Structure formats: C-alpha cells, structure tokens
Amino acid sequence: MTALGAPRRLSSRTATGAMYDHGAHVTSWIPAGQADVLWMSPLCDYDSAVALRGGIPVVFPWFGAGRSRDLRPSHGFGRLVSWDLNGIDERPDQVTVTHTLRDVESPDLPATFVATHVATFGAELDVRLIVENTGETSFSYEEALHTYLTVGDARRVSVLGLEGETYLDSVQGGQRTVQAGPVVIDGEVDRIYLSDRDVTVVDPVLGRTIRVRKTNSRNTVVWNPWIERAAALADMPDDGWQSMLCIEGANILDNAVILDPGESHTMGYQLSIESV
Ligand code: TA6
C-alpha cells in the first residue's frame, strides 16, 4: 500500500473513474466500451510529496514558476495538498465528486479563497475549477487542468482546432509562433496557445477521436516531452512519451484571473470520445 492508498472508484452505467482527495486528482476515466482516456505513468510516485505523473493534475495558483518565474513548488501547491471531500452524487448515468480547498497559507498567494473542484464522470468527463475570493482584497492566480491523454502513438495523432492560433514556444525560449495546420508531435512540444477554442485529438492507432471542450479557458497548453526529456523524468518510462499527450485547459501569464472581493471564476474542461 502506498502513502496515498487507493483512489476513490466511481462507477455508473456510462463510465468508471477514479480520483484522489490528494490534489483533487482525477486518475482514470473509462467511458463504457473504451480504454482509459487518461494516461497514468506506470512509474508514478504515490509515496512522496511530488505530483502524480498522469491523470489531471490541478495546477493552481501559479503555472510553472509563475509570472515572476521564481515561485516554488512548480505548478503551485494545489496538486500537492489534500482537498476536502464535499460530497459524491451518484446517479444512474454519472457520478459527481466535489472537493474544496481553502486558504492554504502561502507567502506567494496572500489571499482568502475557496477553490472548488467538481468532477463528473459520465459519458463525458466534466471537470470544473471554481475559485472564489472570500477575503477583502483582490488577488490574481493562474490555473491549468494539466490533462494527460492516452494516445496510441503520439507521433501519429493530429490535434485540430489550433490552426492559425499564436503560441508561446517554451522549447524556443517562449518565442511567439503562429500554428500552421494541425499540431503534430515530431519532437519535444511544450506550447502555450493563446486560444480559447475547443480542440480535437484524432488518434488513428486507437481508432478514436477525443474532443476537448473548454469554458472560460483562454489558453491551451500542449505538451509532449519526447525522447530526451522523458528519459530525464524519474517517474516516466523512457518510452512513456509515445503513449501520452497533454492537452491542458488553462489561464496563465497575461490571462491570469483577477478576483475582487466576493467574485468567483469557473474554468471548465470536458472530454468526450468518438470511435472512428
Ligand atoms: O504544462 C507543460 C509543462 O509545464 C512542461 O513545461 C513540463 O515540464 C510539464 O508541464 C510537466 O511539469 P511537472 O512539474 O509536472 O514535471
């Protein structure tokens, strides 16, 4: 048994799923008749204070090292702390799990807040991150649902919906580039798209299309570490990059959310599947 123990298992007529209270981390979503849509690393570390490699890590309240580029831990504390379970609503066709996180003490987010994570496991996977300013001063934060998708072979998928959109290419020091045609994985890809559009991942090897719909998400991050970066990650097999692709709904950098007292913001991220 690992330090985190077993995840909560959710099941209805349409899908099964799993998630941890730790990080409000969704680790599995299997629509009926499909293979798991979410990728979890077989070398994932469930014992220590590092983030789980796979599923849907909740990146909050900053992305990477944050806008000041010096914040730790990387990608914020949201994925490293236990969230409170608020309730599980079981229906015949879907199960909804709600978690909250309040007022984590951090010198880098001197704010009074309630973050609510709502995950609905059904024919769609619907994840919402709601942040409310319950204090008396304004604050801002970055967020991402850092979703690891399972793909048959990353080199053979096409990501549609980002054509003509501008991205910041983290592999090229943040260079602004315009996307020409579908996104393909032919090397390390680490890009922050300035785009609120929905995207589609066409996977000819698994014979399915994954639709990613977003609400109130002005960035989409696309990440695949490719050969060298995967080899450098202790919690990813050397060939792990071939079977995963991160498509993240996010609000980061200039799209960080600003909340005045009493305000709240909801970012939504939905996955659905079509067999082809
Ligand atoms: O979202 C992309 C990214 O920020 C990449 O730069 C890459 O490092 C990845 O996330 C994984 O970050 P992690 O802290 O989970 O190892």
PDB file of C-alpha atoms and ligand atoms in Angstrom, residues 51-53 57 63-64 74-75 79 146 148 170 190-191 221-223 229 233 235 246 248, ligand 1:
ATOM      1  CA  ALA A  51       2.846  15.427  -8.009  1.00  0.00           C
ATOM      2  CA  LEU A  52       1.292  12.367  -9.611  1.00  0.00           C
ATOM      3  CA  ARG A  53       2.528  11.876 -13.184  1.00  0.00           C
ATOM      4  CA  PRO A  57      -3.117  17.407 -12.009  1.00  0.00           C
ATOM      5  CA  PHE A  63       1.742  27.756 -13.614  1.00  0.00           C
ATOM      6  CA  GLY A  64       5.356  26.519 -13.740  1.00  0.00           C
ATOM      7  CA  SER A  74       6.459  24.269  -9.687  1.00  0.00           C
ATOM      8  CA  HIS A  75       2.828  24.483 -10.865  1.00  0.00           C
ATOM      9  CA  ARG A  79      -1.721  19.324  -6.701  1.00  0.00           C
ATOM     10  CA  HIS A 146      -2.942  19.554 -16.859  1.00  0.00           C
ATOM     11  CA  TYR A 148      -2.614  13.614 -19.710  1.00  0.00           C
ATOM     12  CA  SER A 170       8.640  27.033 -24.393  1.00  0.00           C
ATOM     13  CA  ASP A 190       5.786  22.477 -24.975  1.00  0.00           C
ATOM     14  CA  ARG A 191       3.487  25.273 -26.113  1.00  0.00           C
ATOM     15  CA  VAL A 221      -1.125  24.034 -23.307  1.00  0.00           C
ATOM     16  CA  VAL A 222       0.136  21.180 -25.470  1.00  0.00           C
ATOM     17  CA  TRP A 223       2.998  19.125 -24.013  1.00  0.00           C
ATOM     18  CA  ARG A 229      13.007  14.877 -21.617  1.00  0.00           C
ATOM     19  CA  LEU A 233      11.883  12.167 -15.766  1.00  0.00           C
ATOM     20  CA  ASP A 235       8.524   8.925 -12.890  1.00  0.00           C
ATOM     21  CA  CYS A 246      -1.061  16.638 -22.510  1.00  0.00           C
ATOM     22  CA  GLU A 248      -4.429  21.422 -20.877  1.00  0.00           C
TER      23      GLU A 248
HETATM   24  O1  TA6 B   1       2.439  22.055 -18.975  1.00  0.00           O
HETATM   25  C1  TA6 B   1       3.659  21.819 -19.562  1.00  0.00           C
HETATM   26  C2  TA6 B   1       4.732  21.792 -18.511  1.00  0.00           C
HETATM   27  O2  TA6 B   1       4.773  22.994 -17.817  1.00  0.00           O
HETATM   28  C3  TA6 B   1       6.068  21.451 -19.181  1.00  0.00           C
HETATM   29  O3  TA6 B   1       6.948  22.546 -19.249  1.00  0.00           O
HETATM   30  C4  TA6 B   1       6.567  20.258 -18.421  1.00  0.00           C
HETATM   31  O4  TA6 B   1       7.669  20.460 -17.654  1.00  0.00           O
HETATM   32  C5  TA6 B   1       5.318  19.728 -17.734  1.00  0.00           C
HETATM   33  O5  TA6 B   1       4.449  20.786 -17.549  1.00  0.00           O
HETATM   34  C6  TA6 B   1       5.447  18.850 -16.522  1.00  0.00           C
HETATM   35  O6  TA6 B   1       5.661  19.556 -15.341  1.00  0.00           O
HETATM   36  P1  TA6 B   1       5.832  18.757 -13.987  1.00  0.00           P
HETATM   37  O7  TA6 B   1       6.108  19.805 -12.936  1.00  0.00           O
HETATM   38  O8  TA6 B   1       4.563  18.011 -13.720  1.00  0.00           O
HETATM   39  O9  TA6 B   1       7.005  17.811 -14.191  1.00  0.00           O
END
